[in-house]
Amino acid sequence: MTLEEAKEYLHFVDNVLGQLIFERQCYLDFHNALIAQKAKLNLFISWTLGNYHRNLIMNLCKILEPRKDDKDKHTLRFFVQFCKDNYQLLEETMQKATVTFTDVTTGELHEHSIGPEMLEALHNVDFDADLAKIDMMHRKLKRCRDKRLAHNYKTANEIPFPPIDELHGFIDIIEQMMVTYHHLFREGIDNSGLKHPNRYGNFNLHLA
């Protein structure tokens, strides 16, 4: 995988993160409606919350798990491992990094080195710590995903789902990593637009 392919790979992982953040906001909108309407628990509410909980676990696993031999499967863990394994290549690329700007008075193009800044950003990334965080999160989810969601084990009910608040914390950890890695490729990532209450058209939710 080249650095350009790695950047495209990162964009693919972005899509999964964006889905996680968007669906979290939909859940928060629903949860806030429950509180505002002082709704009592019923089958519809239980079904809705349960579906979100299960879907959240599956989508987190999708972004965290190892890729192994499946080259078509894109995961954050594989991307971070690629960066760690190709650290020297990243250093060489960062060292040569430049930006080009136009002189507004003469129209001339000027090239400015940003190698020191990019190298500092690279040296500040702790790939081992990020891999450890990814493995920790995946470890907490894998057994639940494998035995309760992906397969039908006799002892499945003995395996509790991690709390939703903890899973939402995982999303925040992943997003912060993505901000860091996008910066290495001289890109920004902004998911703030996905973090506001959604508009649902003429749909009114009456839960009380």
JSON list of C-alpha atoms in Angstrom, two decimals, residues 100-195:
[
{"chain": "A", "resi": 100, "resn": "THR", "atom": "CA", "xyz": [2.83, 26.45, -2.49]},
{"chain": "A", "resi": 101, "resn": "PHE", "atom": "CA", "xyz": [1.29, 29.90, -2.27]},
{"chain": "A", "resi": 102, "resn": "THR", "atom": "CA", "xyz": [0.74, 32.76, -4.71]},
{"chain": "A", "resi": 103, "resn": "ASP", "atom": "CA", "xyz": [2.10, 36.24, -4.15]},
{"chain": "A", "resi": 104, "resn": "VAL", "atom": "CA", "xyz": [-1.02, 38.42, -4.46]},
{"chain": "A", "resi": 105, "resn": "THR", "atom": "CA", "xyz": [0.98, 41.40, -5.76]},
{"chain": "A", "resi": 106, "resn": "THR", "atom": "CA", "xyz": [3.13, 39.68, -8.40]},
{"chain": "A", "resi": 107, "resn": "GLY", "atom": "CA", "xyz": [1.22, 36.47, -9.08]},
{"chain": "A", "resi": 108, "resn": "GLU", "atom": "CA", "xyz": [4.40, 34.48, -8.60]},
{"chain": "A", "resi": 109, "resn": "LEU", "atom": "CA", "xyz": [4.28, 31.02, -7.05]},
{"chain": "A", "resi": 110, "resn": "HIS", "atom": "CA", "xyz": [6.41, 30.38, -3.98]},
{"chain": "A", "resi": 111, "resn": "GLU", "atom": "CA", "xyz": [7.19, 27.07, -2.32]},
{"chain": "A", "resi": 112, "resn": "HIS", "atom": "CA", "xyz": [7.63, 26.91, 1.44]},
{"chain": "A", "resi": 113, "resn": "SER", "atom": "CA", "xyz": [8.97, 23.94, 3.40]},
{"chain": "A", "resi": 114, "resn": "ILE", "atom": "CA", "xyz": [6.77, 22.64, 6.23]},
{"chain": "A", "resi": 115, "resn": "GLY", "atom": "CA", "xyz": [8.98, 19.60, 6.88]},
{"chain": "A", "resi": 116, "resn": "PRO", "atom": "CA", "xyz": [9.86, 20.50, 10.50]},
{"chain": "A", "resi": 117, "resn": "GLU", "atom": "CA", "xyz": [6.21, 20.99, 11.45]},
{"chain": "A", "resi": 118, "resn": "MET", "atom": "CA", "xyz": [5.12, 17.75, 9.80]},
{"chain": "A", "resi": 119, "resn": "LEU", "atom": "CA", "xyz": [7.97, 15.79, 11.39]},
{"chain": "A", "resi": 120, "resn": "GLU", "atom": "CA", "xyz": [7.01, 17.15, 14.79]},
{"chain": "A", "resi": 121, "resn": "ALA", "atom": "CA", "xyz": [3.43, 16.02, 14.22]},
{"chain": "A", "resi": 122, "resn": "LEU", "atom": "CA", "xyz": [4.64, 12.54, 13.22]},
{"chain": "A", "resi": 123, "resn": "HIS", "atom": "CA", "xyz": [6.99, 12.23, 16.20]},
{"chain": "A", "resi": 124, "resn": "ASN", "atom": "CA", "xyz": [4.14, 13.14, 18.54]},
{"chain": "A", "resi": 125, "resn": "VAL", "atom": "CA", "xyz": [2.04, 10.17, 17.39]},
{"chain": "A", "resi": 126, "resn": "ASP", "atom": "CA", "xyz": [2.27, 7.16, 19.69]},
{"chain": "A", "resi": 127, "resn": "PHE", "atom": "CA", "xyz": [1.33, 4.31, 17.38]},
{"chain": "A", "resi": 128, "resn": "ASP", "atom": "CA", "xyz": [1.79, 1.66, 20.08]},
{"chain": "A", "resi": 129, "resn": "ALA", "atom": "CA", "xyz": [-0.53, 3.52, 22.44]},
{"chain": "A", "resi": 130, "resn": "ASP", "atom": "CA", "xyz": [-3.16, 3.85, 19.70]},
{"chain": "A", "resi": 131, "resn": "LEU", "atom": "CA", "xyz": [-2.91, 0.16, 18.84]},
{"chain": "A", "resi": 132, "resn": "ALA", "atom": "CA", "xyz": [-3.28, -0.68, 22.54]},
{"chain": "A", "resi": 133, "resn": "LYS", "atom": "CA", "xyz": [-6.44, 1.47, 22.76]},
{"chain": "A", "resi": 134, "resn": "ILE", "atom": "CA", "xyz": [-7.86, -0.16, 19.66]},
{"chain": "A", "resi": 135, "resn": "ASP", "atom": "CA", "xyz": [-7.14, -3.65, 21.00]},
{"chain": "A", "resi": 136, "resn": "MET", "atom": "CA", "xyz": [-8.66, -2.76, 24.39]},
{"chain": "A", "resi": 137, "resn": "MET", "atom": "CA", "xyz": [-11.89, -1.53, 22.78]},
{"chain": "A", "resi": 138, "resn": "HIS", "atom": "CA", "xyz": [-12.09, -4.47, 20.39]},
{"chain": "A", "resi": 139, "resn": "ARG", "atom": "CA", "xyz": [-11.44, -6.95, 23.19]},
{"chain": "A", "resi": 140, "resn": "LYS", "atom": "CA", "xyz": [-14.40, -5.55, 25.16]},
{"chain": "A", "resi": 141, "resn": "LEU", "atom": "CA", "xyz": [-16.68, -5.93, 22.15]},
{"chain": "A", "resi": 142, "resn": "LYS", "atom": "CA", "xyz": [-15.52, -9.06, 20.34]},
{"chain": "A", "resi": 143, "resn": "ARG", "atom": "CA", "xyz": [-16.83, -11.72, 22.74]},
{"chain": "A", "resi": 144, "resn": "CYS", "atom": "CA", "xyz": [-20.22, -10.01, 22.92]},
{"chain": "A", "resi": 145, "resn": "ARG", "atom": "CA", "xyz": [-20.36, -9.61, 19.13]},
{"chain": "A", "resi": 146, "resn": "ASP", "atom": "CA", "xyz": [-19.28, -13.20, 18.42]},
{"chain": "A", "resi": 147, "resn": "LYS", "atom": "CA", "xyz": [-21.43, -14.99, 20.97]},
{"chain": "A", "resi": 148, "resn": "ARG", "atom": "CA", "xyz": [-24.54, -12.78, 21.19]},
{"chain": "A", "resi": 149, "resn": "LEU", "atom": "CA", "xyz": [-24.88, -11.05, 17.83]},
{"chain": "A", "resi": 150, "resn": "ALA", "atom": "CA", "xyz": [-23.07, -13.01, 15.12]},
{"chain": "A", "resi": 151, "resn": "HIS", "atom": "CA", "xyz": [-23.86, -16.50, 16.48]},
{"chain": "A", "resi": 152, "resn": "ASN", "atom": "CA", "xyz": [-26.43, -18.19, 18.67]},
{"chain": "A", "resi": 153, "resn": "TYR", "atom": "CA", "xyz": [-24.59, -19.54, 21.72]},
{"chain": "A", "resi": 154, "resn": "LYS", "atom": "CA", "xyz": [-26.39, -21.31, 24.54]},
{"chain": "A", "resi": 155, "resn": "THR", "atom": "CA", "xyz": [-24.59, -19.17, 27.13]},
{"chain": "A", "resi": 156, "resn": "ALA", "atom": "CA", "xyz": [-25.06, -15.88, 25.20]},
{"chain": "A", "resi": 157, "resn": "ASN", "atom": "CA", "xyz": [-27.25, -14.28, 27.87]},
{"chain": "A", "resi": 158, "resn": "GLU", "atom": "CA", "xyz": [-24.42, -14.60, 30.38]},
{"chain": "A", "resi": 159, "resn": "ILE", "atom": "CA", "xyz": [-22.39, -12.08, 28.34]},
{"chain": "A", "resi": 160, "resn": "PRO", "atom": "CA", "xyz": [-23.50, -8.50, 29.10]},
{"chain": "A", "resi": 161, "resn": "PHE", "atom": "CA", "xyz": [-23.52, -5.70, 26.55]},
{"chain": "A", "resi": 162, "resn": "PRO", "atom": "CA", "xyz": [-21.07, -2.90, 27.40]},
{"chain": "A", "resi": 163, "resn": "PRO", "atom": "CA", "xyz": [-23.02, 0.23, 28.50]},
{"chain": "A", "resi": 164, "resn": "ILE", "atom": "CA", "xyz": [-23.99, 2.62, 25.72]},
{"chain": "A", "resi": 165, "resn": "ASP", "atom": "CA", "xyz": [-22.17, 5.52, 27.43]},
{"chain": "A", "resi": 166, "resn": "GLU", "atom": "CA", "xyz": [-18.93, 3.50, 27.34]},
{"chain": "A", "resi": 167, "resn": "LEU", "atom": "CA", "xyz": [-19.45, 2.74, 23.65]},
{"chain": "A", "resi": 168, "resn": "HIS", "atom": "CA", "xyz": [-20.03, 6.42, 22.94]},
{"chain": "A", "resi": 169, "resn": "GLY", "atom": "CA", "xyz": [-16.71, 7.07, 24.66]},
{"chain": "A", "resi": 170, "resn": "PHE", "atom": "CA", "xyz": [-15.12, 4.65, 22.19]},
{"chain": "A", "resi": 171, "resn": "ILE", "atom": "CA", "xyz": [-16.45, 6.76, 19.33]},
{"chain": "A", "resi": 172, "resn": "ASP", "atom": "CA", "xyz": [-14.77, 9.83, 20.82]},
{"chain": "A", "resi": 173, "resn": "ILE", "atom": "CA", "xyz": [-11.44, 7.97, 21.15]},
{"chain": "A", "resi": 174, "resn": "ILE", "atom": "CA", "xyz": [-11.64, 6.82, 17.53]},
{"chain": "A", "resi": 175, "resn": "GLU", "atom": "CA", "xyz": [-12.53, 10.31, 16.30]},
{"chain": "A", "resi": 176, "resn": "GLN", "atom": "CA", "xyz": [-9.53, 11.83, 18.07]},
{"chain": "A", "resi": 177, "resn": "MET", "atom": "CA", "xyz": [-7.26, 9.26, 16.43]},
{"chain": "A", "resi": 178, "resn": "MET", "atom": "CA", "xyz": [-8.74, 10.08, 13.04]},
{"chain": "A", "resi": 179, "resn": "VAL", "atom": "CA", "xyz": [-8.04, 13.79, 13.57]},
{"chain": "A", "resi": 180, "resn": "THR", "atom": "CA", "xyz": [-4.40, 12.93, 14.30]},
{"chain": "A", "resi": 181, "resn": "TYR", "atom": "CA", "xyz": [-3.94, 10.70, 11.26]},
{"chain": "A", "resi": 182, "resn": "HIS", "atom": "CA", "xyz": [-5.66, 13.09, 8.89]},
{"chain": "A", "resi": 183, "resn": "HIS", "atom": "CA", "xyz": [-3.23, 15.77, 10.03]},
{"chain": "A", "resi": 184, "resn": "LEU", "atom": "CA", "xyz": [-0.32, 13.53, 9.00]},
{"chain": "A", "resi": 185, "resn": "PHE", "atom": "CA", "xyz": [-1.75, 13.58, 5.48]},
{"chain": "A", "resi": 186, "resn": "ARG", "atom": "CA", "xyz": [-2.19, 17.36, 5.64]},
{"chain": "A", "resi": 187, "resn": "GLU", "atom": "CA", "xyz": [-5.96, 17.05, 5.83]},
{"chain": "A", "resi": 188, "resn": "GLY", "atom": "CA", "xyz": [-8.59, 18.07, 8.33]},
{"chain": "A", "resi": 189, "resn": "ILE", "atom": "CA", "xyz": [-11.66, 16.23, 9.52]},
{"chain": "A", "resi": 190, "resn": "ASP", "atom": "CA", "xyz": [-14.70, 17.95, 11.01]},
{"chain": "A", "resi": 191, "resn": "ASN", "atom": "CA", "xyz": [-17.71, 15.96, 12.18]},
{"chain": "A", "resi": 192, "resn": "SER", "atom": "CA", "xyz": [-19.30, 18.83, 14.10]},
{"chain": "A", "resi": 193, "resn": "GLY", "atom": "CA", "xyz": [-22.14, 19.01, 11.59]},
{"chain": "A", "resi": 194, "resn": "LEU", "atom": "CA", "xyz": [-23.21, 15.51, 12.64]},
{"chain": "A", "resi": 195, "resn": "LYS", "atom": "CA", "xyz": [-23.38, 16.42, 16.32]}
]
